[in-house]
Amino acid sequence: GYSGLPRQQHGLAGAPEWPAVRAMLPDLAGRRVVDLGCGFGWFTRWARENGAAAALGIDLSENMTARARADTTDPMVTFEIADLEKLVLPQEAFDFAYSALTFHYIEDFGALAATVLQALTPGSHFVFTIEHPVYMAAAHPRWLTDDHGRKTWPVNGYSVEGERRTDWFARGVLKYHRTIATTLNTLIGAGFAIRHVGEFAPTAAQIAENADLAEEIERPMMLLVSAQR
Amino acid sequence: GYSGLPRQQHGLAGAPEWPAVRAMLPDLAGRRVVDLGCGFGWFTRWARENGAAAALGIDLSENMTARARADTTDPMVTFEIADLEKLVLPQEAFDFAYSALTFHYIEDFGALAATVLQALTPGSHFVFTIEHPVYMAAAHPRWLTDDHGRKTWPVNGYSVEGERRTDWFARGVLKYHRTIATTLNTLIGAGFAIRHVGEFAPTAAQIAENADLAEEIERPMMLLVSAQR
């Protein structure tokens, strides 16, 4: 099941995109960090272990936040249960915002971007990852073989934004497809400056260690964004 | 042949993305405009007809610039032959830079972005379109049908940047694939701020008028970018 995924069992080290994400992070020393969709709290704890003054993890799941809480004794690492669709955050209470593979479950990204902006002090960064729109768009997102026998990722309905249902551990998991343009323009419209965009691809060393990653050369699977208030 | 394409025969009105591009343009009144890869000069002339103080079109093709020149008597509309790979532009000589469907033929986009930046006055915009990386990436970019009979666009080799050869009016036309991330990060690295990103999709009205456009709902065919010095 879901809890058995490498990234759930081994945390950041189990996520192949983590080195690329880490390279996009600002120095966290002394910063107050918020981690949106923190799951088991791997990044929340990592932020504090890497210099953050405090780190707050927020997730909808009672089970996950309970386990996240049980995995630390640090009083400056805290966890809260909240729905990101209706998130309220205090003004300028954080100096860095983070989110990993969560926002593609959010219907109203515009409201969330505005909430995060006002919760950050001016100059603060907001780094997040989502499933790449090219990965999510198709009605039946499964590898195809082209006429020349090459492993090929299908794209259709790209410009039709909105609900996508897939079977992933549970049947009919609901996600929301947005184009890259919409994601970036939403951030810009909220008042963020785009600082860096990443489309995760494994390195040769990662593929040598885990041959399953080779197919991620063919398609962009994750979109990584660094924005700044 | 190429000269018979709607956008070559009918100019801006023959390009379905033109309304979306036009919506991204700043007010051109009084601006000195440079049009990179101007072809027959449709936009160069349009800029001057829409308030620009002067408009310079640049293209590698002697034939195209000759025809562009023959199509105007306006002394403030000029055309030059130059290779964008080795472009030199005077410092802060322009107040707006434009390019339509040209930069995917350019190998060194970083050098070109730096050249454009220094040629613009501070605050000036740079609006351009390219073939979308999702449209260009695959080794054999042709429609497929997925297992459910749906028209589907193939993606492979997305993260492998560099040469792509296609047969388009001539055999083996050479293009250069770059990821969206690379295009945006190159602009940011050169000193531009990203103001708007577009991924052209036809409107319902456009599809009603031209049913061939319906397939452009399925895949992103063009990337539109507005950046600002």
mmCIF file of N, CA and C in Angstrom, chain A residues 8-11 38-46 49 63-75 77-79:
data_model
loop_
_atom_site.group_PDB
_atom_site.id
_atom_site.type_symbol
_atom_site.label_atom_id
_atom_site.label_comp_id
_atom_site.label_asym_id
_atom_site.label_seq_id
_atom_site.Cartn_x
_atom_site.Cartn_y
_atom_site.Cartn_z
ATOM 1 N N GLN A 8 7.757 6.981 1.335
ATOM 2 C CA GLN A 8 7.082 6.978 2.632
ATOM 3 C C GLN A 8 7.917 6.220 3.663
ATOM 4 N N GLN A 9 8.606 5.164 3.201
ATOM 5 C CA GLN A 9 9.419 4.360 4.125
ATOM 6 C C GLN A 9 10.774 4.998 4.421
ATOM 7 N N HIS A 10 11.394 5.544 3.348
ATOM 8 C CA HIS A 10 12.764 6.045 3.488
ATOM 9 C C HIS A 10 12.821 7.567 3.465
ATOM 10 N N GLY A 11 11.669 8.208 3.345
ATOM 11 C CA GLY A 11 11.637 9.669 3.400
ATOM 12 C C GLY A 11 12.317 10.288 2.205
ATOM 13 N N CYS A 38 2.268 17.736 4.446
ATOM 14 C CA CYS A 38 3.545 17.234 4.978
ATOM 15 C C CYS A 38 3.605 15.717 5.075
ATOM 16 N N GLY A 39 2.460 15.037 4.975
ATOM 17 C CA GLY A 39 2.457 13.576 5.084
ATOM 18 C C GLY A 39 3.051 13.135 6.408
ATOM 19 N N PHE A 40 4.041 12.230 6.334
ATOM 20 C CA PHE A 40 4.674 11.720 7.549
ATOM 21 C C PHE A 40 5.695 12.701 8.137
ATOM 22 N N GLY A 41 5.831 13.879 7.534
ATOM 23 C CA GLY A 41 6.650 14.929 8.138
ATOM 24 C C GLY A 41 8.141 14.852 7.846
ATOM 25 N N TRP A 42 8.531 14.097 6.816
ATOM 26 C CA TRP A 42 9.962 13.945 6.498
ATOM 27 C C TRP A 42 10.617 15.299 6.259
ATOM 28 N N PHE A 43 9.999 16.117 5.391
ATOM 29 C CA PHE A 43 10.631 17.415 5.106
ATOM 30 C C PHE A 43 10.540 18.347 6.298
ATOM 31 N N THR A 44 9.438 18.318 7.019
ATOM 32 C CA THR A 44 9.245 19.205 8.172
ATOM 33 C C THR A 44 10.402 19.029 9.162
ATOM 34 N N ARG A 45 10.690 17.769 9.469
ATOM 35 C CA ARG A 45 11.802 17.488 10.401
ATOM 36 C C ARG A 45 13.150 17.864 9.788
ATOM 37 N N TRP A 46 13.295 17.550 8.484
ATOM 38 C CA TRP A 46 14.571 17.862 7.802
ATOM 39 C C TRP A 46 14.855 19.364 7.861
ATOM 40 N N GLU A 49 16.187 20.209 11.208
ATOM 41 C CA GLU A 49 17.537 19.634 11.363
ATOM 42 C C GLU A 49 18.555 20.398 10.528
ATOM 43 N N ASN A 63 -4.068 10.286 10.493
ATOM 44 C CA ASN A 63 -3.084 9.218 10.684
ATOM 45 C C ASN A 63 -1.665 9.701 10.424
ATOM 46 N N MET A 64 -1.505 10.425 9.311
ATOM 47 C CA MET A 64 -0.163 10.865 8.946
ATOM 48 C C MET A 64 0.387 11.884 9.932
ATOM 49 N N THR A 65 -0.438 12.846 10.304
ATOM 50 C CA THR A 65 0.069 13.858 11.248
ATOM 51 C C THR A 65 0.355 13.219 12.615
ATOM 52 N N ALA A 66 -0.432 12.217 12.988
ATOM 53 C CA ALA A 66 -0.171 11.523 14.264
ATOM 54 C C ALA A 66 1.181 10.828 14.208
ATOM 55 N N ARG A 67 1.463 10.135 13.089
ATOM 56 C CA ARG A 67 2.758 9.465 12.975
ATOM 57 C C ARG A 67 3.886 10.476 12.874
ATOM 58 N N ALA A 68 3.642 11.566 12.153
ATOM 59 C CA ALA A 68 4.662 12.620 12.021
ATOM 60 C C ALA A 68 5.022 13.172 13.404
ATOM 61 N N ARG A 69 3.993 13.394 14.224
ATOM 62 C CA ARG A 69 4.180 13.938 15.572
ATOM 63 C C ARG A 69 4.963 12.950 16.444
ATOM 64 N N ALA A 70 4.643 11.668 16.285
ATOM 65 C CA ALA A 70 5.301 10.634 17.098
ATOM 66 C C ALA A 70 6.778 10.489 16.747
ATOM 67 N N ASP A 71 7.190 10.963 15.567
ATOM 68 C CA ASP A 71 8.565 10.768 15.097
ATOM 69 C C ASP A 71 9.519 11.887 15.501
ATOM 70 N N THR A 72 9.065 12.789 16.358
ATOM 71 C CA THR A 72 9.977 13.864 16.798
ATOM 72 C C THR A 72 9.697 14.240 18.255
ATOM 73 N N THR A 73 10.728 14.712 18.925
ATOM 74 C CA THR A 73 10.557 15.248 20.283
ATOM 75 C C THR A 73 10.924 16.728 20.288
ATOM 76 N N ASP A 74 11.232 17.260 19.088
ATOM 77 C CA ASP A 74 11.650 18.658 18.958
ATOM 78 C C ASP A 74 10.435 19.572 19.155
ATOM 79 N N PRO A 75 10.431 20.427 20.178
ATOM 80 C CA PRO A 75 9.259 21.280 20.423
ATOM 81 C C PRO A 75 9.047 22.329 19.329
ATOM 82 N N VAL A 77 9.175 21.629 16.154
ATOM 83 C CA VAL A 77 8.557 20.946 15.007
ATOM 84 C C VAL A 77 7.126 20.612 15.401
ATOM 85 N N THR A 78 6.178 21.196 14.712
ATOM 86 C CA THR A 78 4.773 20.969 15.067
ATOM 87 C C THR A 78 3.985 20.541 13.836
ATOM 88 N N PHE A 79 2.866 19.897 14.100
ATOM 89 C CA PHE A 79 2.019 19.409 13.013
ATOM 90 C C PHE A 79 0.579 19.788 13.283
#
